[in-house]
mmCIF file of C-alpha atoms in Angstrom:
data_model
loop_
_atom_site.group_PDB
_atom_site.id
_atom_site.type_symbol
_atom_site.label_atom_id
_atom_site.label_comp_id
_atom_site.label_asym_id
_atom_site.label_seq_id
_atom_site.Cartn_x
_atom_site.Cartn_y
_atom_site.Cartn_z
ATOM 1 C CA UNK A 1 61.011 69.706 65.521
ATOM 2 C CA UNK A 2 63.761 71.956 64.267
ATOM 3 C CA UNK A 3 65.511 70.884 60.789
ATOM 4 C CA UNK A 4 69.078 70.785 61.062
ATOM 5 C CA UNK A 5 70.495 73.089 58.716
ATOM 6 C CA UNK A 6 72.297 70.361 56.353
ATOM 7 C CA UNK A 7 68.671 68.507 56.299
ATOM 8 C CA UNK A 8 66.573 72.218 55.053
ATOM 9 C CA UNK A 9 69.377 72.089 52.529
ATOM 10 C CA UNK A 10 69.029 68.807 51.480
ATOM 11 C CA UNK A 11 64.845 69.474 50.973
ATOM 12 C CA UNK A 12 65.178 72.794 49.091
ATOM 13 C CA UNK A 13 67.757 71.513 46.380
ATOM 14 C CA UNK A 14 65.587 67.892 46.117
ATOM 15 C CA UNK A 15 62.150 70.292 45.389
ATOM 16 C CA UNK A 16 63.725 72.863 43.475
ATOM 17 C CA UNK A 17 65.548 69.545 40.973
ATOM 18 C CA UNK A 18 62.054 67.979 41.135
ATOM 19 C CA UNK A 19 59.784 71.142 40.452
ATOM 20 C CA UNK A 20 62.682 71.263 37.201
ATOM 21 C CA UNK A 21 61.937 67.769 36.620
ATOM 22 C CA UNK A 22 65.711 67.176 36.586
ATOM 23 C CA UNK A 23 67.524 63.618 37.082
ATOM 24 C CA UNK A 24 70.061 64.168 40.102
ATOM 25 C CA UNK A 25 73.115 63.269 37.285
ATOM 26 C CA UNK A 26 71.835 66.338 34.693
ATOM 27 C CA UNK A 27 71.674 68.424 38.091
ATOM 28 C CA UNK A 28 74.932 67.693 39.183
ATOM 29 C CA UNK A 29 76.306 68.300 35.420
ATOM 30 C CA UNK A 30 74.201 72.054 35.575
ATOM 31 C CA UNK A 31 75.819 72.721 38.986
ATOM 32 C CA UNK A 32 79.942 71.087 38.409
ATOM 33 C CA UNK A 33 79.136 68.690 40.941
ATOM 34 C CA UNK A 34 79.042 65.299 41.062
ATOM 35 C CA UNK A 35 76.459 63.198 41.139
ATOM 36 C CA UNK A 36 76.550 61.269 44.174
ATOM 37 C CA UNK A 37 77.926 64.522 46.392
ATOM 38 C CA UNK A 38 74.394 65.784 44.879
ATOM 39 C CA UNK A 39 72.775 62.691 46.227
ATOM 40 C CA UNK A 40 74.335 63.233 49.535
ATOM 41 C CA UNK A 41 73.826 66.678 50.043
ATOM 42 C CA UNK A 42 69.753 66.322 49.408
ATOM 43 C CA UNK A 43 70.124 63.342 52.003
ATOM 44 C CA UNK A 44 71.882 66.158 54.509
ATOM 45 C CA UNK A 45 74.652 64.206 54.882
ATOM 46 C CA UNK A 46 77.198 67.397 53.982
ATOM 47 C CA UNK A 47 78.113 70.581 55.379
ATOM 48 C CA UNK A 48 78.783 72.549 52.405
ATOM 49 C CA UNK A 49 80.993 75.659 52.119
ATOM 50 C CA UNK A 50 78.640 79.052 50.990
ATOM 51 C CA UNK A 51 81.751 78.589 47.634
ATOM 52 C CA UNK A 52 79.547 75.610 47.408
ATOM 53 C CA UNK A 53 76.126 76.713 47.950
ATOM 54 C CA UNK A 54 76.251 79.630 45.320
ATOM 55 C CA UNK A 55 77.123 76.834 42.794
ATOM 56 C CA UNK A 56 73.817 74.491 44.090
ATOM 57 C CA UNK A 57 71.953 77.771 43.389
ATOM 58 C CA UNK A 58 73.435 78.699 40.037
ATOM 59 C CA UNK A 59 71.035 75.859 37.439
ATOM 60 C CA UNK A 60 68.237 77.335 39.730
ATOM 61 C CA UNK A 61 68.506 81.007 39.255
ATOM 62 C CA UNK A 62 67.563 81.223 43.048
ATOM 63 C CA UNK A 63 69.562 83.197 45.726
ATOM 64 C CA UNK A 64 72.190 81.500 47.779
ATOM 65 C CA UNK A 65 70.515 82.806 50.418
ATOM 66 C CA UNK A 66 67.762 80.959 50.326
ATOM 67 C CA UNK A 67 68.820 77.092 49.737
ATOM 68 C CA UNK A 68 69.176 77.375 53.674
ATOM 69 C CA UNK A 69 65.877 78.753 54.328
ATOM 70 C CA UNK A 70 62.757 76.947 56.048
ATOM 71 C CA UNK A 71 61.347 74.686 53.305
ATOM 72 C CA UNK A 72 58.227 75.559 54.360
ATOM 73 C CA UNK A 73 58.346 78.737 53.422
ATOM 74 C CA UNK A 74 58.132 79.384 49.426
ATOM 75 C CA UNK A 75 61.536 80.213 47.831
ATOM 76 C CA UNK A 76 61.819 83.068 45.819
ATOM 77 C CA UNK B 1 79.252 94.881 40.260
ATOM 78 C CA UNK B 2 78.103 91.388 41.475
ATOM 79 C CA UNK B 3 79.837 91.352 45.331
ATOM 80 C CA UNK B 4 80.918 88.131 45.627
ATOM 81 C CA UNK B 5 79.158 86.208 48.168
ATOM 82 C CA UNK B 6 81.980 86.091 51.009
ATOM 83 C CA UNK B 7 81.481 89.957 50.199
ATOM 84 C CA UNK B 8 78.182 89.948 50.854
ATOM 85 C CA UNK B 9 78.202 87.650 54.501
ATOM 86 C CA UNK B 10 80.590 90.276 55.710
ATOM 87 C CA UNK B 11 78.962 93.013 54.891
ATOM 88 C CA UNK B 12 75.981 91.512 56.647
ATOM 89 C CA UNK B 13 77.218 90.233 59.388
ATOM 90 C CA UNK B 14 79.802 93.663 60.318
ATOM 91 C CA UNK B 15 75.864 95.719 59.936
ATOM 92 C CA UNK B 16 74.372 93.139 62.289
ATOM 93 C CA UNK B 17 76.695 93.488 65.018
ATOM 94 C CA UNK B 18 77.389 97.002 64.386
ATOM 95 C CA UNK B 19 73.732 97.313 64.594
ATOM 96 C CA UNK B 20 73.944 95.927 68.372
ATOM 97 C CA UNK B 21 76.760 97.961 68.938
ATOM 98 C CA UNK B 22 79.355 94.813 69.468
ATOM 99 C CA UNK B 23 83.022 94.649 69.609
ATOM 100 C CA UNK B 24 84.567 91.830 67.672
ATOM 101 C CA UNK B 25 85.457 90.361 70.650
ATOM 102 C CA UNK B 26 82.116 89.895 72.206
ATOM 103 C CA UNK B 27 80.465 88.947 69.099
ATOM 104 C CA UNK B 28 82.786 86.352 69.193
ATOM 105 C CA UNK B 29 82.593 85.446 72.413
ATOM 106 C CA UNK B 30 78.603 85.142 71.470
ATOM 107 C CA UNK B 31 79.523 83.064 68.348
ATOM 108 C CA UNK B 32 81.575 80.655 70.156
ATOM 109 C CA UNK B 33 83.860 81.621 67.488
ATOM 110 C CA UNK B 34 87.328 83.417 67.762
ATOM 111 C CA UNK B 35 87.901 87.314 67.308
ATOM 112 C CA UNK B 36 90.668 87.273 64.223
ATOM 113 C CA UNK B 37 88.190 84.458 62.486
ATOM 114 C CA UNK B 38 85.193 86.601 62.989
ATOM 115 C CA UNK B 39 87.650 89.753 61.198
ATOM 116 C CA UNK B 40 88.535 87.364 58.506
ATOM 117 C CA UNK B 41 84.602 86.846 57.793
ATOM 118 C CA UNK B 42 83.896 90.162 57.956
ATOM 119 C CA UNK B 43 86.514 90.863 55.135
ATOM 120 C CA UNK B 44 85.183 88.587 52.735
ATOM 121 C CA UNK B 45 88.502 86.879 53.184
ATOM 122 C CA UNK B 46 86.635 83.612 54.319
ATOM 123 C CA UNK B 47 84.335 80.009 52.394
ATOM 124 C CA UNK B 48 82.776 79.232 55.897
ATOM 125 C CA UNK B 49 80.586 76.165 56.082
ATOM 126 C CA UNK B 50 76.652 76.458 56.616
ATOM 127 C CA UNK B 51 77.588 75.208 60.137
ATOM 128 C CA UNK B 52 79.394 78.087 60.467
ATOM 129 C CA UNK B 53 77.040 80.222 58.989
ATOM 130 C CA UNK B 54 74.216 79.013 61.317
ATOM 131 C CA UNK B 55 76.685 80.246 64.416
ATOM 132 C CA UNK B 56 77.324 83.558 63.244
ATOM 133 C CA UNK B 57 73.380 84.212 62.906
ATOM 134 C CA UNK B 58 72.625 82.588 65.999
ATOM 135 C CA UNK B 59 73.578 85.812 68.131
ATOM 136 C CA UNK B 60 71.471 88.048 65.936
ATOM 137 C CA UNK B 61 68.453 85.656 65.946
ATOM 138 C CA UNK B 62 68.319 85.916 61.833
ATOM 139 C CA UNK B 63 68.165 83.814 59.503
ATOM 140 C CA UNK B 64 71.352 81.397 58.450
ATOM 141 C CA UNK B 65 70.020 82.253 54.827
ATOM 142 C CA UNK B 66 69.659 86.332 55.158
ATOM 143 C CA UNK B 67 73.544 86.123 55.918
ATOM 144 C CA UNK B 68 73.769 85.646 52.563
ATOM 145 C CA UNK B 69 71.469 87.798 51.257
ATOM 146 C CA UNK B 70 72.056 91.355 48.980
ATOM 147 C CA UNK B 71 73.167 93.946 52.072
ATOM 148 C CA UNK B 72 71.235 96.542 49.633
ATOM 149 C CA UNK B 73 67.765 94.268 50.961
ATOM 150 C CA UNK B 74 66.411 94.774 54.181
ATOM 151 C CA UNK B 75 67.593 92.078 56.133
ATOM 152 C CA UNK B 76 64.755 90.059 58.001
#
């Protein structure tokens, strides 16, 4: 089954907040965002700009890049 | 110097169709997307959403994410 873009999104910043053991509200506060666009975009319910992305990646430390790739594979 | 990330997708995606030796126009035409937008990527001069992004891999079979990579890394 192939995972709509907006969903492998959703997945990678929902493990990557989880493996930081981060609430979605002090997420959205590290990232500028709010809390309930935060909510929607792990449901992949938005189609971010890349603007956008490089701020989801920011509180991470991860690459851009890689918020869109297959959460299957390990993010580096 | 950081290259900001609209930088970076142009960079990457002018290499990739260089690489197959594509106009503009027919990548473009490939991309279901229109010639002066593709230009506009190309020049950093554009905040494209991850829809977006997904169509302007598409053609080169890569990636959404590697769009975004560093265009110093290998690009998978």
């Amino acid at each position: 089954m192939r995972v709509d873009l907006r969903e492998r999104l959703g997945r990678n910043v929902r493990a990557l907040r989880e493996a930081q053991g981060w609430s979605q509200e002090e997420y959205a506060d590290r990232s500028g965002l709010h809390r309930t666009y935060v909510s929607a975009i792990e449901r992949g319910r938005r189609n971010p700009t890349i603007d956008v992305v490089e701020r989801l990646a920011a509180p991470f430390g991860v690459e851009p890049g890689s918020l869109l790739g297959d959460p299957g594979k390990q993010l580096d």
